[in-house]
Amino acid sequence: MDIENVATLARLSLSDEEKAQFKAQMSSILEYFEELNEINTEGVIPLVTPTEIVNPHREDIPNDWENASDALSVAPQVKGNLFQVPPVV
Amino acid sequence: MFNDWKPVIGLEIHAQLNTKSKIFCNDSTEFGKGDNQNISPVSLGMPGALPVVNKMAIENSIKTGLALNSEIRRKSVFSRKNYFYPDLPKGYQISQFDEPICEGGFVEFYVDDEKVRVGITRAHMEEDAGKSTHHGDYSLINLNRAGIPLLEIVSEPDIKSPAHAAEYARTIRQILKYLDVCDGNLEEGSLRCDCNVSVMKKDATEYGTRVEIKNINSFRFVEKAIEYEISRQIEVIESGGEIFQETRLFDSTKNKTYSMRKKEQAHDYRFFPDPDLLPVIISEEWIDRVKSTLPELPKDMAERFQSEYKIPKYDALVLTQEKALAEYFEDVAKESGNAKSASNWVMVELQRELNDKKLSIEKSPISSSRLAELIKLIDGKVISGKIAKKVFGIMLTEDKNPDVIVKEQGLVQISDSGAIEKMVDDVIAASPNQVEQYKAGKDKLFGYFVGQIMKASKGQANPEMINKLLKEKLK
Amino acid sequence: MSDIINLTAKEIHSGILSKKFKATEVMQSFLDQISAKDKELNSFISLNDKAMEQAQKVDDKVSSGKNIGALGGVPVAIKDMLCTKDLKTTAGSKMLENFIPPYSATVVNKLEASGAIIIGKCNQDEFAMGSSNETSYFGACKNPWDTEYVPGGSSGGSAVAVAARMAPISIGTDTGGSIRQPASFCGVVGIKPTYGRVSRYGIVAFASSLDQAGPFSRTIEDSTLVLESICGHDEFDSTTSSKEVLPWSTKLNDKVEKIKVGLPKEYFEGGLDEDVKKSIDIAKDALKEMGCEFVEVSIPHTKYSVPIYYIIATSEASSNLARYDGVRFGYRANFDDKPAADLIDFYCRNRGEGFGTEVKRRISLGTFTLSSGYYDAYYKKACQVRSLLKQDFEKSFKDCDIILSPVTTTPAFKIGDRISDPITMYKNDIFTTSTNLAGLPGLSLPVTLSKDKLPIGVQLTASAFNESKLLQVAHQMEQLISFKEKPANV
């Protein structure tokens, strides 16, 4: 497994130590996962979630959230009412 | 057109479904609210927040699918498209991947009298991202738009020319507006159009490398951008170069497409079914219910106008371009009982005025019933066609019924045979030379007499009666 | 007053109602116990500084004869995975060290509506990723029976709070055993309801298709009261069921007739740890006395439950934790001294510094198992086997009403013993993960002490939405087993 690529994909900076450790551990974990290949799952529909509820829809009714300003107050950096981040282009 | 090259064009149209609340939470979708005002834990991607689907977004998607002749999947699935971007709060976009709500389908339209059909691959629901604005050494994020429902309509790559592509996009917009599921506003971004373009030799069997063009905000630019891109690709290949799979942006001032970034990052979106949302199950009854609410679509309406109102195909196509216009015309036609005249007034006089003032038909200063009234005044011989144009001009600026204007300005057509006879007599008496010449066989002079009488009546004399009386008197 | 902390929630509630003592006295007793014990045990990350004020309001209601709710005046400790409006919620992570949620989880709202008072927020493994409470950014939480041992995890703090009489009831979350395992290690009752019984809205998500919140208490009856308060459909969680929540607590003593208890043969095949075997034997004796019948059932895919669990849980987690990016809330690295090289660097540093090692390990694993070219082999395959595992249970529940099994392979282990060996740590979850994968209700009931004087519980599992029978059987077993031990030091 290419740990560098995975770390970039997951946006995680890892120390060299973490990289080495993860690489070793993950290869044995993945090997452990290989056990699943013993089972023939041809035609088995994957179970994504155990519930069987049909159509839990919401009616189209808008609502103003009274705590919108609280939400901005927990942000690391804002300018006015906007979230601020380093330049993205 | 492109020598021995053939373009392969496909469009991805993102239509903002006009629901009142967002697709997965009840934030308002109102446009132009203050910064980060239409937000909530869900649209902010707060820890623990969960999505619940807006039923209206599903219904609007079903509606659109039916209008595009698509199959509506009985079970469709929301998946997560994972990628990081500051305007994407959860770090994933909820979209549909391998089980979209609509599959297959087609639309038909006319280009230069030729009927064109473009296939639809699929249409799927997804949530919009927020908006980033860039300010040099920082960027700012507004999440008012995050979570607004979108329906992405993907065409088959079987569009044959830039003009067809533009017309296809217009047709999709027209249908969406007819269905009242999207306001179709390209400038506000409620309709966005991405074009996939590649070129191949006419006899080739393999497609060329595909380039995606984004950021096109008018249908005219769809045509221009694709035109430019085809030429560019042919030129690159013919001069020994290579086309890279990339995203390009269209610069409408330079009429060119340009590369978005140097190197396209390899995307790995890691799609998987969203366990927070259960599959969307759509019953036969639900589809039938939506079907029963479908309005008449433009194509059907144009055909009906031709047969029901006996107007030419061209007129029918123009009048059905916009639903509001078509409805306006139909109201005028019905109320006036004169479809031909209604079509002429709407297409010529009214459209000219609206175009000049850049007004939509909804903002027309003259209501359909007033225009119908005007036509009825002509047909009832209360005013002549010429006077009608004058009345129409007044109606544009004054909020009055045409009969009121006619009365106030004393424009009622003179049909009193005594009064007209007197005018005829006066003109004949005042023009002995002309009478003599006419009688000597110069028939053309008849028009001269009519003109003189009209002038004397300030245009209000009934022309038919003038003709009749004049002919008798000049015998 | 020191007696109050040994009372059950039910006794506390009725004591307040009958004016035997005040809600403020109750709250003060528990706060005193926390002051006395928690320095050592580290089960709370933060305390609710409005707790006394809220208790006073309950007292005011009592004196003016107003309704105080089914849990009126009862202090409840809440795992720090549940958002509490205006009260710091960390998920045990540096990432959320200073996060004050602008909203509360539905479970929290429901508890408060029932009159319960949040006493504080409990320690846990970071983002619930762990089985020992050692991955918490706020330090390990300790087992009150022997502080050299782990309390289990991930809801370690919630289990310890109840075991050490710092709260009569608490709330945990269970993704692969995170309520049942610490309950067993700490000698308290812990229940994971059927998936879909309890709203996940406002609970920091680890693995969406597995997470379920549930109660800890010292009696089945107390947990039942909590369940009655927190279960039920929530319009903010699409996966909650609208199945009726019955007044289970009034039926706990109803005679359970002709109950068939299933013993999955795969669970007992390799032989059990001596202490664990003892716990099962005690449970069996009680069930026999109740007139239950035992049947052997089979869950053939048992051995795969841990790999399926870890693939699914890490895959979902890799996506669920993508929102912690330092843009709208949570940890942001210091970019003043060293500006972000680009957007990727910005994210990598926020996340790399904000998350601990176990979280990063699991995010990496889940990112890999979902990635292009591996999805089918891992995520999809795991979901397919999950489907087979669920069918195993459905088949078994045709032959029995309740399944009896161990909770873990061994009693609590020592702090530091397994933290460096993820696979051994993961394999410890063999008996608990399958319940989450199949979405079933399960609980851990304390039955005895090991030779090291550490508590051991047994696990009871029922078919989906059959909490009613599960609670009845557990309650009646509890009466017979009568486990009255308590940690020496509390």
GROMACS .gro file of C-alpha atoms in nm, chain C residues 29 31 55 71 83 96 143 157 248 257 301 304 312 317 330 338 354 398 439 448 459 467:
model
   22
  593SER     CA    1  -2.346   1.446   4.627
  595LEU     CA    2  -2.031   1.644   4.224
  619ALA     CA    3  -3.116   2.107   3.984
  635LEU     CA    4  -3.606   1.136   3.499
  647CYS     CA    5  -2.325   1.752   2.104
  660LEU     CA    6  -1.244   1.950   1.894
  707ASN     CA    7  -1.085   0.120   3.576
  721GLY     CA    8  -1.565   0.741   3.088
  812TRP     CA    9  -4.086  -0.147   2.888
  821GLU     CA   10  -4.253  -1.801   2.923
  865HIS     CA   11  -1.986  -1.600   0.955
  868TYR     CA   12  -1.544  -1.272   0.968
  876ILE     CA   13  -1.692  -0.094   0.705
  881ALA     CA   14  -1.512   0.690   0.926
  894GLY     CA   15  -1.223   2.268   1.518
  902LYS     CA   16   0.474   2.893   0.845
  918GLY     CA   17  -0.559   1.768   1.514
  962LYS     CA   18  -3.619  -1.848   1.420
 1003GLY     CA   19  -2.824  -0.392   1.371
 1012THR     CA   20  -1.931  -1.202   3.860
 1023GLN     CA   21  -2.397  -1.044   2.657
 1031GLU     CA   22  -3.594  -0.485   2.326
   0.00000   0.00000   0.00000
